[in-house]
Amino acid sequence: MRPTEEEDVSQTSHGIGGLSYDAKKRPWPAEFNVFLALVILVAAFELVGRVFLGDSFLFNTRENVSGLFNEQRLQIIILQVSIVGIIAIGVTQVIICGGIDLSSGSIVGATAMIAMSFAQVATVNGNPNPKAMFIDYGWTDLPVIVPLLVAIGCGLVAGLINGLLIAYTRIPPFIATLGMMVTARGIAKWWSKGQPISFPTDSFAAIGRGLMPVVIFISLALLFQLILTYTKYGKHCYAIGSNEDAARMSGIKIANHKVLVYAIAGILASIAAVVLSSKNLTAQAGMGVMYELDAIAMAVIGGVSLSGGRGSIIGTVIGSLIFGVIISGFTFLRLDAYYQEMVKGVIIVGAVVLDQWRQRRRAIGA
Amino acid sequence: MSDIVLKTENLTKHYGGVHALQEANFELRKGEHVAIMGDNGAGKSTFVRQITGVEQRTDGKIWFDGKEVNFAGPIEAREAGIETVFQNLALADDLDVPSNLFLGREKVLFNLGPFSILDRKAMRKATEAALVRTAVKIPNLSSTIRHMSGGQRQCVAIARTATFASKLIIMDEPTAALGVQETAQVENIIRTLKENGEPLILVSHNMRQVFDLVDRIVVFRRGRIVANLRKQDTDGNDIVAYITGAKTGQAELQAA
């Protein structure tokens, strides 16, 4: 009865028990649906633009500029989502692991303030830098590695606290990171007593110059897509989010893994803080407000399931592009910014409803 | 002693005042398939939980693979070579078959701590080999568990236990929730395990299944082992008599 080693598994009919596999029933990868949504959205803006404004959303219509596409618009779309996108990468792996991180926006604020104070120049136009925090200690014009390490340290500490709280006190991630959200915002305001911190060194300012945010975003997205797909860490993220008890029974060290997941999310938020403050050449206590929700929204729109276990960085990247296209499209149609937020809200809820619906459909075997 | 895989002596478990398991003496030899039967609350699952380290026994001794053992938890028991197919399956729904088979013990290409690169090819190959060995048919290995029927899930769970050169496999009612054909598939796997000489403890309510598959039947009643019979020395009516208490079994056990 037993098939021999030579036989291919797919050739054995042994014990088939009437279970057969129908390739047509195989669902599309969720990312494909998200990409389709992006294409439809762009097409919709293109259509509305052509009909009502006589202008193209996607293509170049100006005589004095060469090129098929409206490159300026495409750049703006990706540039404006790349900083929140960096946060969304960290948030994605947290959500896949079955958690949530509400603290990332505040971590951006606190990290931007603290890191920027180590990145300031001594003199502005020949005068002493009026905003320099540590000018009395002579901590000005430091090499760029100093504020970078300080930033990553801040993100790491905040993320570690999140992770340790969640893994060892077993409080819900929602509460732990909500606490960090409030606390980190407090730190951001306390650091300079509410004053903005400005005038960074040129090497610090170079980090967020031009299209650098996009380059950093895409590189990190690629890195984490590979990590989630090809490493033990990634596999365990999906396993824990999918069935935590099964993961525990399989010998995965759940607590250690969770600490690591939140620590990485914190570090990614701090990288976003560096890019943002560098791009703006200043750090303010209010930086990054609501970024956590935008990041979660990008992930959710990108097909990351809030119940854990499903989603990918590629999905989140496409989700972030949908975000960018919506904002840019509304500007293109000369609609008020108020509508953008309203529509954003509808899309977030819609994406979650869609996810629930897909899950239920699968559960009943449709 | 050398061909005895598992032996318990006076294994006892009390939950407060409830004597769930009392002085169970049990032996399992190499290559032997043994069924554990009994009414609900007879102590079958309690017995299994003591062996697999899910719970800590009140009294008694357990020898496994020639050594006296004290498992602090199910992971220790698994590392020692006791693989259990749990009733709740313990599979991750969103992972594919190889990932589930190797969950928590992934094959690694480069060791970089938690960021070790997975050897996906090797895991896939090993999965295919395991499925051939257990004669489990899964049409598409990269399909996630979520998309599989109850029978296929059970097969993956069983294939997982059989993949890792385990010394003892325990199945707690593996076909309780399955249809006729799916049950047949799981039973085929159990037969294959028998051919391969892998020892097995099967907890089951299904009389036909038990007589089809195992060598020996152990009956629990009110926390005690009341019968320990070779298949050819008994029949269904006899077993039912032990399960319901119509026959007490004390005389036979003492005589044996």
Coordinates of C-alpha atoms in Angstrom, one line a residue:
Chain A
M1 CA 0.0 0.0 0.0
R2 CA 2.7 2.4 0.8
P3 CA 4.1 4.5 -2.0
T4 CA 7.8 4.1 -2.8
E5 CA 10.3 6.8 -2.4
E6 CA 10.5 7.3 -6.2
E7 CA 6.8 8.2 -6.5
D8 CA 6.0 11.8 -6.4
V9 CA 3.7 12.8 -3.5
S10 CA 1.2 14.3 -6.0
Q11 CA 1.0 11.0 -7.8
T12 CA 0.0 8.9 -4.8
S13 CA -3.7 8.2 -4.5
H14 CA -3.3 6.6 -1.1
G15 CA -5.6 7.8 1.5
I16 CA -7.0 10.6 -0.6
G17 CA -10.3 10.3 1.2
G18 CA -12.2 12.3 -1.4
L19 CA -10.3 15.4 -0.6
S20 CA -9.3 17.1 -3.8
Y21 CA -7.7 20.4 -4.6
D22 CA -9.3 22.8 -6.9
A23 CA -6.8 25.3 -8.3
K24 CA -9.6 27.6 -9.3
K25 CA -10.7 27.9 -5.6
R26 CA -7.3 29.1 -4.6
P27 CA -7.7 32.7 -3.5
W28 CA -5.7 35.5 -5.1
P29 CA -2.9 36.9 -2.9
A30 CA -4.5 39.7 -0.9
E31 CA -1.8 42.0 -2.3
F32 CA -3.2 41.6 -5.7
N33 CA -6.6 42.9 -4.6
V34 CA -5.0 45.8 -3.0
F35 CA -3.0 46.6 -6.1
L36 CA -6.1 46.4 -8.1
A37 CA -7.8 48.9 -5.8
L38 CA -4.8 51.2 -6.3
V39 CA -5.2 50.9 -10.1
I40 CA -8.9 51.5 -10.0
L41 CA -8.4 54.5 -7.8
V42 CA -5.9 56.1 -10.1
A43 CA -8.1 55.3 -13.1
A44 CA -11.0 57.0 -11.3
F45 CA -9.1 60.2 -10.6
E46 CA -7.8 60.1 -14.2
L47 CA -11.4 59.8 -15.5
V48 CA -12.9 62.5 -13.3
G49 CA -10.0 64.8 -14.1
R50 CA -10.4 64.3 -17.9
V51 CA -14.1 64.8 -17.7
F52 CA -14.5 67.7 -15.3
L53 CA -11.1 69.5 -15.4
G54 CA -9.9 68.5 -18.9
D55 CA -6.6 67.6 -17.2
S56 CA -4.8 64.4 -16.6
F57 CA -4.0 63.0 -13.1
L58 CA -1.4 60.5 -14.1
F59 CA 0.0 61.7 -17.5
N60 CA 2.1 64.7 -18.4
T61 CA 0.0 67.4 -20.1
R62 CA 2.4 70.3 -20.0
E63 CA 4.3 71.3 -23.1
N64 CA 7.4 72.6 -21.4
V65 CA 8.0 69.3 -19.5
S66 CA 9.0 66.1 -21.2
G67 CA 8.0 62.6 -20.2
L68 CA 5.0 60.4 -20.4
F69 CA 3.9 60.7 -16.8
N70 CA 3.4 63.6 -14.5
E71 CA 6.6 62.9 -12.6
Q72 CA 6.2 65.7 -10.2
R73 CA 2.9 64.4 -9.0
L74 CA 4.2 60.8 -8.7
Q75 CA 7.1 62.1 -6.7
I76 CA 4.8 64.0 -4.4
I77 CA 2.6 61.0 -3.9
I78 CA 5.4 58.7 -2.7
L79 CA 7.3 61.4 -0.9
Q80 CA 4.4 62.4 1.3
V81 CA 3.7 58.8 2.4
S82 CA 7.3 57.6 2.8
I83 CA 7.8 58.9 6.4
V84 CA 4.6 57.5 7.7
G85 CA 5.3 54.5 5.5
I86 CA 8.5 53.8 7.5
I87 CA 6.4 53.7 10.7
A88 CA 3.8 51.5 8.9
I89 CA 6.5 48.8 8.3
G90 CA 7.0 48.5 12.0
V91 CA 3.3 48.6 12.7
T92 CA 2.7 45.9 10.0
Q93 CA 4.9 43.3 11.8
V94 CA 3.3 44.2 15.1
I95 CA -0.2 43.7 13.7
I96 CA 0.8 40.4 11.9
C97 CA 2.0 39.3 15.3
G98 CA -1.4 39.9 16.7
G99 CA -0.7 43.2 18.5
I100 CA -1.2 46.9 17.9
D101 CA 1.1 49.9 18.4
L102 CA -0.5 53.2 19.1
S103 CA 2.7 54.8 20.4
S104 CA 4.6 55.3 17.1
G105 CA 3.4 58.9 16.4
S106 CA 4.4 60.0 19.9
I107 CA 7.7 58.2 19.6
V108 CA 8.3 60.2 16.5
G109 CA 7.7 63.4 18.4
A110 CA 9.9 62.5 21.4
T111 CA 12.7 61.1 19.3
A112 CA 12.7 64.0 16.9
M113 CA 13.1 66.5 19.8
I114 CA 15.8 64.5 21.5
A115 CA 17.8 63.6 18.4
M116 CA 17.6 67.0 16.9
S117 CA 19.1 68.5 20.1
F118 CA 22.3 66.5 19.4
A119 CA 22.4 67.5 15.7
Q120 CA 22.5 71.3 16.1
V121 CA 25.1 73.7 14.7
A122 CA 27.0 76.1 17.0
T123 CA 26.6 79.2 14.8
V124 CA 23.9 80.5 12.5
N125 CA 24.9 83.2 10.1
G126 CA 27.9 84.0 12.4
N127 CA 25.8 84.3 15.5
P128 CA 25.5 81.6 18.2
N129 CA 22.6 79.3 17.4
P130 CA 19.7 80.7 19.5
K131 CA 17.9 77.3 19.6
A132 CA 20.9 75.1 20.6
M133 CA 20.0 73.0 23.6
F134 CA 23.5 71.9 24.6
I135 CA 25.6 74.9 23.5
D136 CA 26.8 75.4 27.1
Y137 CA 28.3 71.9 27.1
G138 CA 29.8 72.4 23.7
W139 CA 27.7 69.6 22.2
T140 CA 27.2 71.2 18.9
D141 CA 28.4 70.3 15.3
L142 CA 28.6 66.7 16.5
P143 CA 29.1 64.0 13.8
V144 CA 25.8 62.8 12.3
I145 CA 26.3 59.4 13.9
V146 CA 25.6 60.8 17.4
P147 CA 22.0 62.0 16.7
L148 CA 21.4 58.9 14.7
L149 CA 22.4 56.6 17.6
V150 CA 20.6 58.8 20.1
A151 CA 17.4 58.5 17.9
I152 CA 17.7 54.7 17.6
G153 CA 18.4 54.5 21.3
C154 CA 15.2 56.4 22.0
G155 CA 13.1 54.2 19.7
L156 CA 14.7 51.1 21.1
V157 CA 13.9 52.1 24.8
A158 CA 10.3 53.0 24.0
G159 CA 9.8 49.9 22.0
L160 CA 11.4 47.7 24.7
I161 CA 9.1 49.2 27.3
N162 CA 6.1 48.5 25.1
G163 CA 7.3 44.9 24.5
L164 CA 8.2 44.1 28.1
L165 CA 4.9 45.4 29.3
I166 CA 2.9 43.4 26.8
A167 CA 5.0 40.2 27.1
Y168 CA 5.4 40.1 30.9
T169 CA 2.4 41.9 32.5
R170 CA 0.1 40.4 29.8
I171 CA -1.8 43.7 29.5
P172 CA -3.4 44.2 26.1
P173 CA -1.1 45.9 23.6
F174 CA -3.8 48.5 23.1
I175 CA -3.4 49.7 26.7
A176 CA 0.4 49.4 26.9
T177 CA 1.1 51.4 23.7
L178 CA -1.7 53.9 24.6
G179 CA 0.3 54.6 27.8
M180 CA 3.5 55.0 25.8
M181 CA 1.6 57.3 23.4
V182 CA 0.7 59.7 26.1
T183 CA 4.0 59.4 28.0
A184 CA 6.2 59.9 24.9
R185 CA 4.2 62.9 23.8
G186 CA 4.7 64.3 27.3
I187 CA 8.5 63.8 27.0
A188 CA 8.4 65.5 23.6
K189 CA 6.9 68.6 25.2
W190 CA 9.0 68.5 28.3
W191 CA 12.3 68.1 26.5
S192 CA 12.6 71.8 25.4
K193 CA 9.6 73.1 27.4
G194 CA 7.6 73.2 24.2
Q195 CA 10.2 75.2 22.2
P196 CA 11.0 74.0 18.7
I197 CA 14.6 72.7 18.1
S198 CA 16.2 73.9 14.9
F199 CA 19.3 74.5 12.8
P200 CA 20.7 71.0 12.3
T201 CA 24.1 70.3 10.9
D202 CA 24.3 69.9 7.1
S203 CA 25.1 66.2 7.3
F204 CA 22.0 65.6 9.5
A205 CA 19.9 67.7 7.1
A206 CA 21.1 65.5 4.2
I207 CA 19.2 62.5 5.6
G208 CA 15.8 63.8 4.6
R209 CA 16.8 65.9 1.6
G210 CA 15.1 65.5 -1.8
L211 CA 14.0 61.9 -2.5
M212 CA 16.0 60.5 0.4
P213 CA 12.9 59.7 2.4
V214 CA 11.6 57.6 -0.5
V215 CA 14.9 55.7 -0.8
I216 CA 15.0 55.0 2.9
F217 CA 11.3 53.9 2.9
I218 CA 11.7 51.5 0.0
S219 CA 15.0 50.1 1.3
L220 CA 13.5 49.4 4.7
A221 CA 10.3 48.0 3.1
L222 CA 12.4 45.6 1.0
L223 CA 14.5 44.6 4.0
F224 CA 11.5 43.8 6.1
Q225 CA 9.6 42.0 3.3
L226 CA 12.6 39.7 3.1
I227 CA 12.8 39.3 6.9
L228 CA 9.2 38.5 7.2
T229 CA 9.3 36.0 4.4
Y230 CA 12.7 34.3 4.7
T231 CA 13.6 34.3 8.4
K232 CA 12.6 32.5 11.5
Y233 CA 11.6 35.8 13.0
G234 CA 9.1 36.4 10.2
K235 CA 7.7 32.9 10.4
H236 CA 7.2 33.2 14.1
C237 CA 5.4 36.6 13.7
Y238 CA 2.8 34.9 11.5
A239 CA 2.6 31.9 13.7
I240 CA 2.0 33.9 16.9
G241 CA -0.6 36.1 15.2
S242 CA -2.3 33.1 13.7
N243 CA -2.5 30.9 16.8
E244 CA -0.6 32.0 19.9
D245 CA -1.4 28.7 21.7
A246 CA -0.1 26.6 18.9
A247 CA 3.0 28.7 18.7
R248 CA 3.6 28.2 22.4
M249 CA 3.0 24.5 22.2
S250 CA 5.5 24.4 19.3
G251 CA 8.2 25.8 21.6
I252 CA 8.4 29.3 20.3
K253 CA 9.4 31.7 23.0
I254 CA 6.5 34.1 22.7
A255 CA 7.6 36.7 25.3
N256 CA 11.0 37.1 23.8
H257 CA 9.6 37.4 20.3
K258 CA 7.0 40.0 21.3
V259 CA 9.7 42.2 23.0
L260 CA 11.7 42.0 19.8
V261 CA 8.7 42.9 17.6
Y262 CA 7.8 46.0 19.6
A263 CA 11.5 47.0 19.9
I264 CA 11.8 46.9 16.1
A265 CA 8.6 48.9 15.7
G266 CA 10.1 51.5 18.1
I267 CA 13.3 51.7 16.1
L268 CA 11.5 52.2 12.9
A269 CA 9.4 55.0 14.4
S270 CA 12.7 56.6 15.5
I271 CA 14.1 56.3 12.0
A272 CA 11.0 58.1 10.7
A273 CA 11.6 60.8 13.3
V274 CA 15.1 61.4 12.0
V275 CA 14.0 61.6 8.4
L276 CA 11.1 63.9 9.3
S277 CA 13.1 66.3 11.4
S278 CA 15.9 66.3 8.9
K279 CA 13.5 67.0 6.1
N280 CA 11.8 69.8 8.0
L281 CA 15.1 71.1 9.4
T282 CA 13.4 71.4 12.8
A283 CA 11.8 69.3 15.5
Q284 CA 8.6 70.3 17.3
A285 CA 6.8 68.7 20.2
G286 CA 3.7 68.2 18.0
M287 CA 5.5 66.2 15.4
G288 CA 3.9 62.9 14.4
V289 CA 0.5 63.5 15.9
M290 CA -1.9 60.9 14.4
Y291 CA 0.9 59.2 12.5
E292 CA 0.2 56.0 14.4
L293 CA -3.3 55.9 13.0
D294 CA -2.2 56.7 9.5
A295 CA 0.4 53.9 9.7
I296 CA -2.2 51.4 11.0
A297 CA -4.6 52.6 8.2
M298 CA -1.9 52.0 5.6
A299 CA -1.4 48.5 6.9
V300 CA -5.1 47.7 7.1
I301 CA -5.8 49.1 3.6
G302 CA -2.8 47.0 2.4
G303 CA -4.5 43.8 3.5
V304 CA -2.9 43.3 6.9
S305 CA -5.5 41.6 9.1
L306 CA -6.1 43.2 12.5
S307 CA -6.8 39.8 13.9
G308 CA -3.2 38.9 13.1
G309 CA -1.5 36.3 11.0
R310 CA -2.1 37.8 7.6
G311 CA -0.6 40.6 5.6
S312 CA 2.7 41.6 4.1
I313 CA 5.0 44.6 3.8
I314 CA 4.3 44.7 0.1
G315 CA 0.7 45.1 0.9
T316 CA 1.4 47.9 3.3
V317 CA 3.5 49.7 0.7
I318 CA 0.7 49.5 -1.8
G319 CA -1.7 50.6 1.0
S320 CA 0.5 53.6 1.6
L321 CA 0.4 54.4 -2.1
I322 CA -3.4 54.3 -2.0
F323 CA -3.1 56.8 0.9
G324 CA -0.9 59.0 -1.2
V325 CA -3.0 58.8 -4.3
I326 CA -6.1 59.8 -2.3
I327 CA -4.5 62.9 -0.8
S328 CA -2.9 63.9 -4.1
G329 CA -6.1 63.1 -6.0
F330 CA -8.2 65.4 -3.8
T331 CA -5.7 68.2 -4.3
F332 CA -5.7 67.6 -8.0
L333 CA -9.5 67.8 -8.0
R334 CA -9.2 71.0 -6.0
L335 CA -11.3 69.6 -3.2
D336 CA -10.9 70.9 0.4
A337 CA -8.6 69.0 2.7
Y338 CA -11.6 68.3 5.0
Y339 CA -12.9 65.9 2.5
Q340 CA -9.6 64.0 2.5
E341 CA -9.9 63.2 6.1
M342 CA -13.6 62.2 5.8
V343 CA -12.8 59.8 2.9
K344 CA -9.7 58.5 4.7
G345 CA -11.9 57.5 7.6
V346 CA -14.4 55.7 5.3
I347 CA -11.6 53.8 3.5
I348 CA -10.1 52.6 6.8
V349 CA -13.4 51.3 8.1
G350 CA -14.2 49.9 4.6
A351 CA -10.9 48.0 4.5
V352 CA -11.6 46.4 7.9
V353 CA -15.1 45.4 6.9
L354 CA -13.8 43.9 3.7
D355 CA -11.2 41.9 5.7
Q356 CA -13.9 40.6 8.1
W357 CA -16.1 39.7 5.2
R358 CA -13.3 37.8 3.4
Q359 CA -12.5 35.9 6.6
R360 CA -16.1 34.9 7.2
R361 CA -16.4 33.8 3.6
R362 CA -13.4 31.6 4.1
A363 CA -14.7 30.2 7.3
I364 CA -17.9 28.9 5.7
G365 CA -15.7 27.5 2.9
A366 CA -17.1 29.6 0.1
Chain B
M1 CA 12.7 -3.8 30.1
S2 CA 14.6 -2.8 27.0
D3 CA 11.7 -3.1 24.6
I4 CA 9.3 -1.1 26.8
V5 CA 8.8 2.4 25.5
L6 CA 6.6 3.7 28.2
K7 CA 5.8 2.4 31.7
T8 CA 3.8 4.0 34.4
E9 CA 3.6 2.8 38.0
N10 CA 0.8 3.8 40.4
L11 CA 0.2 6.9 38.3
T12 CA -2.3 9.0 40.3
K13 CA -3.9 12.4 39.8
H14 CA -6.2 14.2 42.2
Y15 CA -8.0 17.4 41.4
G16 CA -8.7 18.6 44.9
G17 CA -11.0 15.9 46.2
V18 CA -11.7 14.4 42.8
H19 CA -9.6 11.3 42.2
A20 CA -9.4 11.5 38.5
L21 CA -6.7 8.9 38.1
Q22 CA -5.7 6.2 40.6
E23 CA -2.8 3.9 40.6
A24 CA -2.6 3.4 36.8
N25 CA 0.0 0.8 35.8
F26 CA 0.6 0.9 32.1
E27 CA 3.1 -0.5 29.7
L28 CA 3.8 0.1 26.0
R29 CA 6.2 -2.0 24.0
K30 CA 8.2 -1.0 20.9
G31 CA 6.0 -1.0 17.7
E32 CA 2.8 -1.6 19.7
H33 CA -0.4 0.3 19.1
V34 CA -2.6 0.5 22.2
A35 CA -6.1 2.0 22.5
I36 CA -7.3 3.7 25.6
M37 CA -11.1 3.5 26.0
G38 CA -13.6 4.5 28.6
D39 CA -16.6 6.6 29.3
N40 CA -16.4 10.4 29.6
G41 CA -14.6 11.2 32.8
A42 CA -13.1 7.8 33.2
G43 CA -9.6 9.3 33.3
K44 CA -8.4 8.7 29.7
S45 CA -7.4 12.3 29.0
T46 CA -6.1 12.8 32.6
F47 CA -3.8 9.9 32.0
V48 CA -2.6 11.4 28.7
R49 CA -2.0 14.8 30.3
Q50 CA 0.2 13.3 33.0
I51 CA 2.4 11.5 30.4
T52 CA 2.7 14.5 28.2
G53 CA 3.6 16.9 31.0
V54 CA 0.6 19.1 30.4
E55 CA -0.2 18.5 34.1
Q56 CA 1.9 17.4 37.1
R57 CA 0.9 14.1 38.6
T58 CA -0.1 13.7 42.3
D59 CA 1.8 10.4 42.7
G60 CA 3.4 7.6 40.8
K61 CA 6.4 7.1 38.5
I62 CA 6.8 7.3 34.7
W63 CA 9.6 5.7 32.7
F64 CA 10.1 6.6 29.1
D65 CA 12.6 5.2 26.7
G66 CA 14.4 3.4 29.6
K67 CA 14.7 6.4 31.9
E68 CA 12.5 7.7 34.7
V69 CA 11.1 11.1 33.6
N70 CA 9.6 14.1 35.2
F71 CA 8.4 16.5 32.4
A72 CA 7.9 20.0 33.5
G73 CA 5.8 20.8 30.5
P74 CA 4.6 19.5 27.1
I75 CA 7.7 21.0 25.3
E76 CA 10.0 18.9 27.5
A77 CA 8.0 15.8 26.7
R78 CA 8.2 16.6 23.0
E79 CA 11.9 17.1 23.2
A80 CA 12.2 13.7 24.8
G81 CA 10.3 12.2 21.9
I82 CA 6.6 12.1 22.9
E83 CA 4.6 13.7 20.1
T84 CA 0.9 14.4 20.8
V85 CA -1.8 15.2 18.4
F86 CA -3.9 17.6 20.5
Q87 CA -7.7 17.7 20.1
N88 CA -7.4 21.4 19.2
L89 CA -4.7 20.5 16.6
A90 CA -2.3 23.2 17.6
L91 CA -1.8 24.4 14.0
A92 CA -1.2 28.0 12.8
D93 CA -4.1 28.7 10.4
D94 CA -2.3 31.2 8.3
L95 CA 0.9 29.2 7.6
D96 CA 1.4 26.6 4.9
V97 CA 2.1 22.9 5.5
P98 CA 5.9 22.9 5.7
S99 CA 5.8 25.9 8.1
N100 CA 3.4 24.1 10.4
L101 CA 5.3 20.9 10.3
F102 CA 8.5 22.7 11.3
L103 CA 6.9 25.3 13.6
G104 CA 9.3 26.0 16.4
R105 CA 12.1 23.8 15.0
E106 CA 12.7 25.3 11.6
K107 CA 15.6 24.2 9.4
V108 CA 18.0 27.1 9.0
L109 CA 20.4 28.0 6.2
F110 CA 22.4 30.7 8.0
N111 CA 22.3 31.0 11.7
L112 CA 21.7 34.7 12.6
G113 CA 19.8 34.2 15.9
P114 CA 16.2 35.2 15.6
F115 CA 16.9 36.4 12.1
S116 CA 18.2 33.1 10.9
I117 CA 17.5 32.5 7.2
L118 CA 15.1 29.6 6.7
D119 CA 16.0 26.7 4.6
R120 CA 12.7 26.6 2.8
K121 CA 13.7 24.0 0.2
A122 CA 14.9 21.6 2.8
M123 CA 11.8 22.0 4.8
R124 CA 9.6 21.5 1.8
K125 CA 11.6 18.4 0.8
A126 CA 11.3 17.0 4.3
T127 CA 7.6 17.7 4.4
E128 CA 7.1 15.8 1.1
A129 CA 9.1 12.9 2.5
A130 CA 7.1 13.0 5.7
L131 CA 3.8 13.0 3.8
V132 CA 4.9 10.0 1.7
R133 CA 6.0 8.2 4.8
T134 CA 2.7 8.7 6.5
A135 CA 0.8 8.4 3.2
V136 CA -0.9 11.8 3.8
K137 CA -2.2 13.4 0.6
I138 CA -2.2 17.1 0.6
P139 CA -2.8 18.5 -2.8
N140 CA -0.9 21.8 -2.4
L141 CA 1.8 22.2 0.2
S142 CA 1.8 26.0 -0.1
S143 CA -1.9 26.3 0.7
T144 CA -2.5 27.6 4.1
I145 CA -4.2 25.5 6.8
R146 CA -7.1 27.9 6.8
H147 CA -8.1 26.6 3.3
M148 CA -8.1 23.0 4.4
S149 CA -10.8 20.6 5.5
G150 CA -11.0 19.2 9.0
G151 CA -9.5 15.9 7.7
Q152 CA -6.6 17.6 5.9
R153 CA -5.8 19.6 9.0
Q154 CA -5.9 16.4 11.1
C155 CA -3.6 14.8 8.6
V156 CA -1.1 17.7 8.8
A157 CA -1.2 17.5 12.6
I158 CA -0.5 13.8 12.4
A159 CA 2.2 14.1 9.8
R160 CA 3.9 16.7 12.0
T161 CA 4.1 14.2 14.9
A162 CA 5.4 11.5 12.6
T163 CA 8.0 13.8 11.0
F164 CA 10.3 14.1 13.9
A165 CA 11.7 10.6 14.6
S166 CA 9.4 10.5 17.6
K167 CA 9.6 7.6 20.0
L168 CA 5.9 7.7 20.9
I169 CA 2.9 9.2 19.3
I170 CA -0.3 9.9 21.3
M171 CA -3.5 10.8 19.6
D172 CA -6.5 12.0 21.6
E173 CA -9.6 11.2 19.6
P174 CA -8.1 12.1 16.2
T175 CA -11.3 11.4 14.3
A176 CA -13.9 12.7 16.7
A177 CA -14.9 15.6 14.4
L178 CA -14.3 14.0 11.0
G179 CA -16.6 12.6 8.4
V180 CA -16.5 9.0 7.1
Q181 CA -13.9 9.5 4.3
E182 CA -11.7 11.8 6.4
T183 CA -11.8 9.2 9.2
A184 CA -10.7 6.6 6.7
Q185 CA -7.8 8.8 5.7
V186 CA -6.6 9.2 9.3
E187 CA -7.0 5.5 9.9
N188 CA -4.8 4.8 6.9
I189 CA -2.1 7.0 8.3
I190 CA -2.3 5.1 11.6
R191 CA -1.9 1.9 9.7
T192 CA 1.1 3.3 8.0
L193 CA 2.6 4.2 11.3
K194 CA 2.1 0.7 12.5
E195 CA 3.9 -0.7 9.4
N196 CA 6.7 1.6 10.2
G197 CA 6.9 0.2 13.7
E198 CA 6.1 3.5 15.5
P199 CA 4.4 3.0 18.9
L200 CA 1.1 4.7 19.4
I201 CA -1.4 5.4 22.1
L202 CA -4.9 6.0 20.6
V203 CA -7.6 7.5 22.7
S204 CA -10.9 6.7 21.0
H205 CA -14.6 6.1 21.6
N206 CA -14.9 4.3 18.3
M207 CA -15.1 0.5 18.9
R208 CA -14.8 -0.5 15.2
Q209 CA -11.8 1.8 14.8
V210 CA -10.1 0.4 17.9
F211 CA -10.6 -3.2 16.8
D212 CA -9.4 -2.3 13.3
L213 CA -6.2 -0.6 14.3
V214 CA -4.6 -1.6 17.6
D215 CA -3.0 -4.6 19.2
R216 CA -4.2 -4.0 22.8
I217 CA -7.1 -2.3 24.5
V218 CA -6.8 -0.7 27.9
V219 CA -10.1 0.3 29.5
F220 CA -10.4 3.1 32.1
R221 CA -13.4 3.3 34.5
R222 CA -13.7 5.8 37.3
G223 CA -10.0 6.7 37.2
R224 CA -8.8 3.2 37.3
I225 CA -7.5 0.8 34.6
V226 CA -10.1 -2.0 34.7
A227 CA -9.0 -4.0 31.7
N228 CA -5.9 -4.6 29.7
L229 CA -6.7 -7.0 26.9
R230 CA -5.1 -8.2 23.7
K231 CA -7.4 -7.6 20.8
Q232 CA -7.7 -11.3 19.9
D233 CA -8.7 -12.2 23.5
T234 CA -11.8 -10.0 23.6
D235 CA -14.7 -8.5 21.6
G236 CA -16.9 -5.5 21.5
N237 CA -19.4 -6.7 24.0
D238 CA -16.7 -7.6 26.5
I239 CA -15.1 -4.1 26.2
V240 CA -18.5 -2.4 26.6
A241 CA -19.1 -4.5 29.7
Y242 CA -15.8 -3.2 31.2
I243 CA -16.6 0.4 30.1
T244 CA -20.0 0.4 31.7
G245 CA -18.9 -1.5 34.8
A246 CA -20.9 -4.7 34.2
K247 CA -17.6 -6.5 34.5
T248 CA -15.3 -5.1 37.1
G249 CA -12.1 -6.6 35.8
Q250 CA -10.3 -6.7 39.2
A251 CA -10.3 -10.6 39.2
E252 CA -8.9 -10.8 35.6
L253 CA -6.2 -8.2 36.3
Q254 CA -5.0 -10.0 39.4
A255 CA -5.1 -13.4 37.6
A256 CA -3.0 -12.0 34.7

